[in-house]
XYZ file of C-alpha atoms in Angstrom:
700
model
C 115.005 61.646 72.079
C 114.929 58.398 70.177
C 116.406 58.103 66.703
C 114.494 56.353 63.987
C 115.817 52.973 62.955
C 115.842 53.217 59.166
C 116.448 49.530 58.517
C 115.137 46.577 60.580
C 114.862 42.716 60.346
C 111.284 40.056 61.465
C 112.419 36.697 62.858
C 110.371 34.182 63.298
C 111.126 32.581 66.675
C 111.009 29.047 67.235
C 108.610 27.222 69.412
C 111.542 26.723 71.789
C 113.950 29.392 70.503
C 117.549 28.268 70.837
C 116.592 25.742 73.452
C 119.843 25.928 75.371
C 120.188 29.728 75.260
C 117.913 32.580 76.332
C 115.225 33.617 73.875
C 115.281 37.181 72.590
C 111.960 38.314 71.197
C 112.571 40.529 68.165
C 110.191 41.929 65.639
C 106.944 43.495 66.693
C 103.778 41.557 66.025
C 105.594 38.218 66.037
C 104.612 35.412 68.411
C 106.036 32.016 69.282
C 104.609 28.936 70.966
C 107.192 29.397 73.700
C 105.812 31.294 76.679
C 105.370 31.698 80.421
C 101.561 31.707 80.682
C 99.168 28.988 79.430
C 95.539 27.899 79.836
C 94.399 24.360 79.035
C 91.712 21.792 79.588
C 90.891 18.247 78.498
C 87.722 16.960 76.847
C 85.902 13.736 76.348
C 87.761 10.538 75.489
C 85.768 7.494 74.355
C 87.420 5.532 77.151
C 86.960 7.719 80.213
C 89.648 5.794 82.075
C 92.289 7.653 80.081
C 95.314 9.229 81.722
C 96.038 12.922 81.222
C 99.678 13.840 80.874
C 101.619 17.114 80.569
C 105.149 17.590 79.250
C 107.219 20.679 80.017
C 110.351 21.631 78.056
C 112.659 24.328 79.436
C 115.670 26.097 77.962
C 116.894 27.099 81.429
C 116.186 25.918 84.950
C 112.599 26.960 85.523
C 109.947 27.023 88.227
C 106.535 26.019 86.825
C 103.374 26.907 88.740
C 100.162 24.878 88.369
C 96.843 26.542 89.274
C 93.805 24.233 89.244
C 90.840 26.571 88.844
C 88.297 24.054 90.128
C 90.314 22.884 93.132
C 92.920 25.321 94.424
C 94.073 22.807 97.026
C 95.858 21.027 94.165
C 97.947 24.069 93.259
C 101.673 23.434 93.384
C 105.053 24.265 91.892
C 107.418 21.949 90.043
C 111.005 22.536 88.961
C 112.211 21.781 85.451
C 115.941 21.494 84.792
C 117.610 23.361 81.938
C 117.209 21.510 78.635
C 115.081 18.814 80.269
C 111.734 17.262 79.413
C 109.588 16.950 82.550
C 106.587 14.607 82.405
C 103.617 14.980 84.761
C 100.824 12.388 84.805
C 97.757 13.765 86.596
C 96.294 11.661 89.389
C 92.569 10.948 89.643
C 91.812 14.059 91.719
C 93.795 16.286 89.393
C 92.155 14.731 86.343
C 88.700 15.471 87.747
C 89.713 19.137 88.065
C 90.623 19.523 84.364
C 88.472 16.934 82.529
C 85.176 17.826 80.779
C 83.317 14.714 79.552
C 79.887 16.327 79.003
C 78.313 19.503 77.648
C 78.461 22.025 80.496
C 80.023 25.174 81.832
C 82.609 24.315 84.481
C 85.775 25.502 86.198
C 87.754 22.443 85.036
C 90.835 24.171 83.665
C 94.520 24.476 84.451
C 96.499 27.725 84.426
C 100.258 27.214 84.021
C 102.826 29.948 84.596
C 106.617 29.889 84.772
C 109.428 32.279 85.648
C 111.206 31.493 82.352
C 109.845 30.563 78.941
C 108.826 26.943 78.406
C 107.075 24.805 75.817
C 104.070 22.818 76.985
C 102.491 19.685 75.465
C 99.536 17.553 76.593
C 98.239 14.067 75.795
C 94.971 12.258 76.503
C 96.215 8.669 76.541
C 94.524 5.264 76.846
C 94.697 1.869 75.204
C 93.382 2.247 71.633
C 92.317 5.884 72.009
C 95.014 8.545 72.357
C 95.928 11.941 70.930
C 98.315 14.795 71.816
C 98.607 18.536 71.231
C 100.966 21.416 71.811
C 99.626 24.114 74.155
C 99.736 27.714 72.935
C 100.804 30.468 75.350
C 98.215 33.082 76.230
C 99.715 35.741 73.945
C 99.086 33.433 70.954
C 95.367 33.175 71.636
C 92.683 35.060 69.765
C 88.985 35.755 69.462
C 88.174 34.296 66.008
C 88.185 30.504 65.459
C 86.878 27.893 63.033
C 86.342 24.383 64.322
C 88.368 21.551 62.779
C 87.583 17.933 63.634
C 85.936 14.821 62.096
C 82.675 12.894 62.338
C 82.068 11.326 65.751
C 81.071 7.631 65.970
C 80.212 4.951 68.539
C 77.843 7.231 70.415
C 80.494 9.946 70.561
C 79.886 13.342 69.035
C 82.264 15.949 67.789
C 83.135 18.333 70.625
C 84.916 21.425 71.771
C 86.224 22.865 75.019
C 86.931 26.576 75.372
C 88.783 28.193 78.290
C 88.258 31.889 79.050
C 91.479 33.712 79.949
C 89.878 36.952 81.180
C 86.854 37.964 83.207
C 83.902 39.259 81.228
C 84.441 36.924 78.272
C 81.469 36.467 75.952
C 81.593 33.558 73.490
C 79.270 33.497 70.510
C 78.711 29.899 69.400
C 76.565 29.840 66.258
C 74.469 32.756 67.513
C 74.276 31.732 71.181
C 76.153 33.866 73.711
C 77.911 32.267 76.690
C 79.329 34.409 79.510
C 82.512 33.234 81.229
C 85.114 34.493 83.660
C 88.827 33.670 83.670
C 89.343 29.913 84.071
C 85.796 28.886 83.227
C 85.318 26.269 80.522
C 82.565 26.035 77.928
C 82.266 22.404 76.777
C 79.904 21.196 74.091
C 79.528 17.723 72.621
C 77.219 16.870 69.743
C 75.403 13.677 68.866
C 77.047 10.728 67.158
C 77.649 11.213 63.459
C 78.088 15.001 63.809
C 81.076 16.756 62.207
C 81.275 20.464 63.069
C 84.355 21.268 60.976
C 83.936 24.868 59.806
C 81.790 25.953 62.764
C 82.577 29.600 63.514
C 83.053 30.712 67.111
C 84.056 34.208 68.165
C 84.586 35.956 71.491
C 85.211 39.436 72.832
C 88.380 38.361 74.700
C 91.150 35.822 73.971
C 90.178 32.179 74.525
C 91.974 28.808 74.416
C 90.068 26.571 71.969
C 90.384 22.760 71.917
C 88.909 20.145 69.592
C 87.890 17.247 71.876
C 86.223 14.548 69.812
C 85.693 11.348 71.801
C 85.886 8.857 68.928
C 86.342 9.202 65.146
C 87.072 6.914 62.231
C 89.172 8.289 59.352
C 87.800 7.979 56.759
C 84.236 7.570 58.009
C 83.214 3.943 58.502
C 86.750 2.533 58.695
C 87.620 0.599 61.880
C 88.893 1.550 64.374
C 88.003 4.770 66.186
C 90.267 7.006 68.233
C 89.880 10.321 70.064
C 91.005 13.692 68.689
C 92.614 16.256 70.998
C 94.047 19.381 69.371
C 94.358 23.028 70.368
C 93.278 25.200 67.446
C 94.964 28.357 66.213
C 93.031 31.643 65.752
C 92.442 33.035 62.274
C 95.108 35.787 62.514
C 97.795 33.066 62.835
C 96.806 31.105 59.717
C 98.978 31.022 56.591
C 99.083 30.704 52.814
C 101.763 28.098 51.930
C 102.013 24.577 53.378
C 103.929 21.363 52.819
C 101.990 18.458 54.311
C 104.302 15.443 54.665
C 103.145 11.824 54.591
C 103.839 9.650 57.614
C 105.566 6.322 57.152
C 102.142 4.658 56.943
C 102.117 5.854 53.320
C 98.715 7.600 53.168
C 97.074 10.360 55.228
C 94.106 12.725 55.037
C 94.191 16.546 55.020
C 91.526 19.170 55.699
C 91.755 22.839 54.650
C 89.352 25.463 56.096
C 88.786 28.998 54.774
C 87.626 32.076 56.692
C 86.723 34.042 53.542
C 86.372 33.499 49.796
C 89.534 31.555 48.993
C 91.077 29.790 46.014
C 93.401 26.879 46.747
C 96.020 25.329 44.491
C 97.538 22.051 45.557
C 100.059 19.582 44.172
C 100.192 15.952 45.285
C 96.761 15.478 46.834
C 93.507 13.948 45.628
C 90.277 15.792 46.432
C 87.993 13.464 48.416
C 85.210 15.924 49.243
C 84.555 19.623 48.875
C 85.992 22.121 46.427
C 89.247 24.035 46.064
C 87.180 27.222 45.849
C 85.908 27.876 49.370
C 83.786 30.409 51.181
C 83.958 31.212 54.903
C 83.617 28.056 57.025
C 83.847 25.632 54.099
C 86.541 22.970 53.923
C 88.018 20.576 51.405
C 89.379 17.118 52.261
C 92.334 15.606 50.418
C 94.112 12.277 50.518
C 97.893 12.376 50.179
C 100.352 9.557 49.637
C 104.043 8.856 49.681
C 104.156 8.237 45.932
C 103.484 11.958 45.369
C 106.035 13.043 48.008
C 103.502 14.859 50.128
C 101.202 17.724 49.251
C 102.055 21.365 48.566
C 99.207 23.811 49.249
C 99.018 27.468 48.161
C 96.013 29.624 49.087
C 95.309 33.207 48.024
C 93.904 33.921 51.504
C 95.144 32.580 54.865
C 93.745 29.092 55.628
C 93.935 26.453 58.352
C 95.372 23.006 57.538
C 95.088 19.830 59.597
C 96.543 16.384 58.889
C 94.956 13.096 59.989
C 96.299 9.610 60.484
C 93.817 7.101 59.079
C 92.279 4.025 60.686
C 94.329 0.861 61.093
C 92.279 -1.316 58.733
C 93.160 0.919 55.765
C 96.646 -0.590 55.802
C 98.036 -4.073 55.619
C 99.951 -3.548 58.808
C 100.207 -5.682 61.918
C 101.193 -5.146 65.542
C 102.569 -1.864 66.767
C 102.733 -0.313 63.276
C 98.939 -0.404 62.823
C 98.191 2.937 64.485
C 94.782 4.623 64.299
C 93.219 8.100 63.755
C 94.954 11.178 65.150
C 95.071 14.850 64.187
C 97.873 17.443 63.936
C 97.834 21.154 63.142
C 100.088 21.859 60.128
C 102.026 25.156 60.293
C 102.728 27.230 57.160
C 106.248 26.860 55.802
C 106.992 30.483 56.737
C 106.715 29.533 60.417
C 110.029 27.694 60.698
C 112.451 27.573 63.648
C 116.220 27.251 64.032
C 116.347 24.961 67.100
C 113.930 22.845 69.089
C 113.788 20.085 71.681
C 111.236 17.280 71.757
C 110.623 13.853 73.242
C 108.228 11.004 72.381
C 105.039 10.365 74.378
C 105.782 7.056 76.061
C 103.031 4.516 76.811
C 101.637 4.568 80.351
C 98.990 2.435 82.088
C 97.143 0.414 79.422
C 98.541 2.347 76.425
C 100.399 0.280 73.815
C 102.333 3.058 72.062
C 105.633 1.581 70.932
C 106.878 3.363 67.782
C 107.684 7.084 67.743
C 108.828 9.486 65.037
C 109.896 13.076 64.506
C 108.721 14.325 61.111
C 111.344 16.929 60.182
C 110.572 19.470 57.429
C 113.387 21.654 56.029
C 114.269 23.593 52.857
C 115.546 21.125 50.273
C 118.579 23.285 49.475
C 119.637 23.265 53.138
C 118.291 19.987 54.484
C 121.835 18.600 54.881
C 122.415 21.292 57.521
C 119.808 19.630 59.779
C 121.393 18.001 62.814
C 120.124 16.182 65.872
C 121.525 15.580 69.338
C 120.123 12.575 71.195
C 119.758 12.890 74.966
C 122.536 15.478 75.201
C 124.972 13.640 72.926
C 126.948 15.150 70.026
C 125.115 16.578 67.021
C 125.062 14.565 63.812
C 123.253 14.567 60.489
C 119.908 12.851 59.984
C 120.931 10.761 57.004
C 120.001 10.739 53.326
C 116.500 9.227 53.276
C 114.755 12.565 52.777
C 111.621 12.843 50.679
C 111.815 15.807 48.288
C 108.729 17.813 47.435
C 109.812 19.688 44.324
C 106.816 22.014 44.121
C 107.411 23.516 47.571
C 111.207 23.516 47.637
C 111.025 21.600 50.922
C 111.832 18.043 51.984
C 110.800 15.887 54.918
C 112.387 13.093 56.941
C 110.608 10.666 59.278
C 113.151 9.938 62.012
C 112.570 7.074 64.492
C 112.752 8.025 68.176
C 113.652 5.721 71.035
C 110.802 4.214 73.044
C 112.424 5.463 76.241
C 110.952 7.816 78.821
C 114.354 9.490 79.284
C 114.946 10.082 75.565
C 115.102 13.667 74.341
C 116.143 15.174 71.030
C 117.464 18.572 70.056
C 117.155 19.483 66.379
C 118.822 22.435 64.678
C 119.138 23.966 61.233
C 120.153 27.634 60.844
C 118.075 27.809 57.656
C 114.884 26.783 59.474
C 112.920 23.614 60.125
C 109.529 22.454 61.410
C 108.780 19.239 63.276
C 105.655 17.130 63.727
C 105.638 14.340 66.286
C 103.708 11.091 65.885
C 103.564 7.706 67.549
C 101.955 4.345 66.790
C 100.756 1.293 68.656
C 98.375 -1.562 67.955
C 95.205 0.439 67.074
C 96.522 3.546 68.873
C 98.225 6.766 67.690
C 99.081 10.351 68.467
C 100.016 13.192 66.098
C 100.900 16.791 66.966
C 102.859 19.874 65.922
C 106.109 19.708 67.879
C 108.035 22.719 66.596
C 107.052 25.788 64.617
C 106.716 29.507 65.168
C 103.501 31.449 64.916
C 103.546 34.418 62.541
C 101.000 36.978 63.593
C 98.672 38.008 60.755
C 96.803 40.602 62.783
C 96.048 43.855 60.959
C 98.867 46.366 60.789
C 99.987 49.403 58.889
C 103.317 50.570 57.546
C 104.809 54.051 57.243
C 107.037 55.125 54.372
C 108.651 58.587 54.228
C 111.011 59.879 51.529
C 113.531 60.476 54.311
C 113.369 56.803 55.288
C 112.753 54.669 52.189
C 112.452 51.381 54.086
C 108.910 50.575 55.236
C 108.503 50.981 58.982
C 106.019 48.763 60.861
C 103.635 50.806 63.010
C 104.967 49.279 66.224
C 108.564 50.014 65.253
C 107.576 53.641 64.593
C 105.996 54.004 68.044
C 107.853 56.623 70.082
C 110.306 57.372 67.267
C 111.004 60.677 65.525
C 110.846 61.479 61.830
C 111.891 64.390 59.652
C 109.293 66.737 58.208
C 108.125 65.157 54.921
C 105.050 63.597 53.289
C 104.199 60.185 54.752
C 102.510 57.256 53.027
C 100.457 54.900 55.208
C 99.649 51.391 53.964
C 97.295 49.007 55.784
C 97.825 45.227 55.765
C 94.577 43.337 56.470
C 94.529 39.514 56.217
C 90.833 38.878 56.820
C 87.621 40.009 55.072
C 86.443 43.551 55.794
C 82.889 44.742 56.141
C 81.195 46.216 53.108
C 79.669 49.350 54.640
C 81.346 52.721 54.293
C 83.710 53.395 57.185
C 85.166 49.887 57.396
C 88.603 51.553 57.453
C 88.949 54.821 59.333
C 92.197 56.697 59.913
C 92.392 59.105 62.850
C 95.013 61.768 63.584
C 95.491 63.167 67.088
C 98.073 64.575 69.428
C 99.910 62.791 72.267
C 97.651 60.116 73.734
C 95.035 60.864 71.062
C 94.309 64.405 72.270
C 92.114 66.293 69.808
C 91.757 63.200 67.613
C 89.713 63.550 64.411
C 89.139 61.263 61.469
C 91.184 62.131 58.373
C 88.267 61.912 55.965
C 90.276 61.816 52.688
C 91.693 58.432 53.810
C 88.394 56.724 54.740
C 88.236 53.133 53.387
C 91.657 53.500 51.726
C 94.327 50.852 52.263
C 97.004 53.346 51.190
C 97.131 57.134 51.385
C 99.635 59.960 51.664
C 99.459 62.750 54.207
C 101.741 65.801 54.058
C 103.131 66.513 57.506
C 104.240 70.054 56.546
C 103.052 72.433 59.254
C 102.140 69.514 61.556
C 105.346 69.423 63.554
C 105.210 67.794 66.970
C 103.914 64.477 68.352
C 101.057 62.747 66.525
C 99.039 59.594 67.121
C 97.752 57.682 64.073
C 94.906 55.208 64.700
C 93.525 52.746 62.151
C 90.010 51.552 63.070
C 88.951 48.345 61.253
C 85.508 46.734 60.995
C 85.566 43.172 59.651
C 82.862 41.181 57.897
C 81.580 39.905 61.285
C 81.157 43.492 62.499
C 84.046 43.036 64.920
C 86.314 46.043 65.337
C 90.016 46.430 66.028
C 92.269 49.456 66.472
C 95.918 49.672 65.442
C 97.734 52.662 66.928
C 101.149 54.264 66.750
C 102.539 57.559 68.035
C 105.536 59.405 66.622
C 107.108 62.862 66.559
C 107.712 64.992 63.463
C 110.745 67.264 63.675
C 111.587 70.178 61.362
C 114.520 69.871 58.986
C 117.051 72.553 60.050
C 117.801 75.198 57.440
C 121.133 75.106 55.658
C 123.935 77.075 57.359
C 124.730 80.390 55.593
C 128.182 80.369 54.015
C 128.892 83.684 55.744
C 128.667 81.924 59.130
C 131.535 79.552 58.290
C 135.265 80.198 58.266
C 138.555 78.432 58.846
C 141.965 79.931 59.617
C 144.858 78.936 57.397
C 146.840 76.014 58.740
C 150.301 74.729 58.069
C 150.730 71.662 55.916
C 150.111 68.339 57.784
C 148.073 70.028 60.519
C 144.464 69.335 61.616
C 142.083 72.249 60.904
C 139.508 74.058 63.038
C 136.178 75.208 61.570
C 134.505 78.260 63.021
C 130.658 78.489 63.039
C 128.954 81.763 63.954
C 125.346 82.322 65.095
C 124.802 78.755 66.314
C 121.565 77.385 67.828
C 121.886 75.841 71.288
C 119.300 73.160 70.343
C 121.394 71.845 67.445
C 124.640 69.974 66.929
C 127.032 71.077 64.176
C 128.858 68.407 62.196
C 131.745 68.706 59.731
C 132.015 66.219 56.839
C 134.667 65.602 54.198
C 132.090 65.256 51.389
C 128.914 67.020 50.233
C 126.916 63.781 50.681
C 127.964 60.656 52.532
C 131.617 60.810 53.498
C 133.140 60.804 56.977
C 132.193 62.966 59.934
C 135.502 64.616 60.938
C 134.271 66.816 63.794
C 131.219 67.998 65.728
C 130.235 70.334 68.538
C 127.054 71.471 70.242
C 125.662 74.892 69.463
C 125.864 77.568 72.148
C 123.817 80.424 70.692
C 127.071 82.128 69.690
C 130.251 81.222 67.830
C 131.822 77.780 68.233
C 135.089 76.251 67.043
C 134.990 72.652 65.813
C 138.328 70.831 66.009
C 138.563 68.372 63.145
C 140.468 65.119 62.963
C 143.004 64.332 60.254
C 145.984 66.391 59.057
C 145.681 68.157 55.696
C 148.468 68.462 53.116
C 146.749 70.824 50.637
C 143.852 73.256 50.356
C 140.638 71.338 51.175
C 136.873 71.942 51.188
C 134.868 70.639 54.126
C 131.054 70.657 54.465
C 129.064 71.615 57.549
C 125.499 70.733 58.607
C 123.346 71.317 61.636
C 121.556 68.303 63.205
C 118.562 68.109 65.578
C 119.127 64.478 66.611
C 117.122 63.023 63.703
C 117.171 65.440 60.780
C 120.285 67.071 59.283
C 120.168 70.361 57.391
C 120.347 70.019 53.637
C 122.381 70.683 51.638
C 125.603 70.823 53.626
C 127.413 74.177 53.382
C 130.972 74.308 52.037
C 133.839 75.941 53.919
C 137.333 76.340 52.466
C 140.313 75.184 54.516
C 143.465 77.053 53.365
C 146.633 75.025 53.822
C 150.043 76.741 53.649
C 153.083 74.805 52.458
C 155.907 74.770 55.017
C 159.029 76.663 53.693
C 162.348 74.848 53.620
C 165.397 76.060 55.557
C 168.356 76.876 53.260
C 171.995 75.941 53.970
C 173.285 77.766 57.069
C 176.796 78.865 57.985
C 178.302 80.998 60.745
C 181.766 82.668 60.770
C 183.993 82.315 63.800
C 183.657 85.179 66.277
C 185.702 86.504 69.170
C 184.578 85.923 72.725
C 181.900 88.444 73.657
C 180.894 89.213 70.070
C 177.393 88.718 68.547
C 177.268 85.848 66.045
C 175.932 86.133 62.509
C 173.964 83.316 60.797
C 174.430 83.292 57.028
C 171.585 81.880 54.839
C 172.747 80.814 51.371
C 169.346 81.930 50.000
C 165.999 83.315 51.176
C 162.442 83.706 49.886
C 160.715 87.041 49.765
C 157.699 87.194 52.067
C 159.072 84.533 54.414
C 160.394 85.469 57.853
C 163.415 83.579 59.191
C 163.739 83.191 62.964
C 166.661 81.794 64.941
C 166.023 79.941 68.268
C 168.217 78.614 71.030
C 166.598 75.100 70.845
C 165.303 72.728 68.173
C 161.819 73.051 69.703
C 160.677 75.803 72.019
C 163.634 77.837 73.249
C 164.194 81.617 72.931
C 164.144 83.652 69.721
C 167.545 85.371 69.384
C 167.293 86.816 65.882
C 165.058 87.309 62.855
C 165.012 88.793 59.365
C 162.696 88.943 56.351
C 163.601 87.139 53.180
C 164.993 89.191 50.308
C 165.072 86.644 47.544
C 168.869 86.285 47.885
C 171.425 85.356 50.534
C 170.644 86.705 53.981
C 172.594 87.406 57.180
C 170.868 87.350 60.594
C 172.747 89.005 63.463
C 171.831 87.402 66.774
C 171.216 89.268 70.018
C 173.377 86.929 72.105
C 177.090 87.637 72.666
């Protein structure tokens, strides 16, 4: 039988965990961008001669398997060394098997698996039109997405590519259903000038969703254009608090999308278009600058935030520092990590990327604890040129990275950090989220019992046992619910849901209390949720309710008198073979000094610790989870050891019986004479008289 964990702790895990040590997933409902199963695809780039590149990061020596859905002859395995960054540039045949330049349904996807957790990044790279993204593992994917992009130009339209991860997937794109099986890709590109930011797409099974815009100018009408390539995060992984840093170009753009009625407060940005009061699918665009030390965003509902590098001609920059549009997903500040490893995307073929940065974000109070190791070298601090954002309590640091294909960087800060990666060339850029965790905002409920005052997450309660008591259930829902009656239904059933019925008093309540009295045994609690899109989700836990044993009758407890400085034994009569009996040195709390299993009869519990005076101990019965209450007192009588008076013995003739003379004696105390200091044979005894006493021995 499992025991309930009364206290527990949720860690957010880094994108790479402790990159040079094994990752230990802890905390139910928490996800990280580290994984062993990924689906990805590539979409249209304005210059179709682009090269597609993958980067694998491993914390331990790992075998990575590549499955090309459209051309299984290309399937193969690669090995990635521990702590290494492995770069794979796809050849022309491989590119054709994963690239989707037009609106169509295809099999052009790549399924990546590994025998140990890895991080995976991808880049669509070409002279003057490049962008990169992190790839989310399959367990981070969802069914509810809002498109984030920008207006397409130069004959290129905004676009999207969606990969199905399971057979029988149905995608609803603005009212049109598309049926896919695992590995199939739904690609759609819109006419030039179209910006589909805020477009809502849902599915019945998890999908991998990519923005794939062939050519954008940021802001609109500013030379030059560049592609956007970014995997989007499902609504349940959005957040409420963000610090958006400013790259060393000095000015950037930001977009914020809502999935429900949302009010946004921001410090440091200038509203360019839209409103800070949003409804589902609406977005607001801000411009941020270095003079304001970035932008701090707080939303009363979870939102999605993306940052954009602007076009080169906005800035008075020349050569490699010019850069161009690129897009990065911005994680909420709650999604920090302790360690991560990254490397710059180095120019290949006609690319002119030359300048690379890691944008490090850390709590201001602990930013000095941030350290970096370069290509396996010793760790050292980042320096003092941090930018402090007072409103958020966070700071950021734009650290140059070497333009070297072998360069790698490990960052660490025990207080948490996040990292964005970006690179610049002459009219070319990339921007991506390099390190953050993903905090799951899926619906959940919590259980709180008077016996266990800490809230217990439904998944932590699963399979555990509780004591008989009233239970309060509290739902946590991060997205808009439907408005019809029955949007929240709570069901109670037996093991596996046997005999399940809806608990009608709790319908549509986020919080309710159910007395468990008389409902001993195993129960399944199911929360059925209907959201504003008429999608449903079930959250289920199963736990066992045990009775609290009755207090032990005082008449069943006894303890024989013991001599001073001796350990006692407690006797318990009429025990129950299903219970354990425990002896404590206090009525509440204290130390457990002895225990024994019940037998159905009388048991003796040997206790630890010698006693010097009369003592009261307290006894309870215990069923593995619940102790009886209150504990029952039992008196332990302790007898003081008598002292031996002065002894003398007169000389005797050979063959005579000796006499031991006691200078004094105590009435009620027996005096025994032995042939040895311990053990031996008793050779005489007498009872005390209160005066001197002679004891004639039996030996002659």
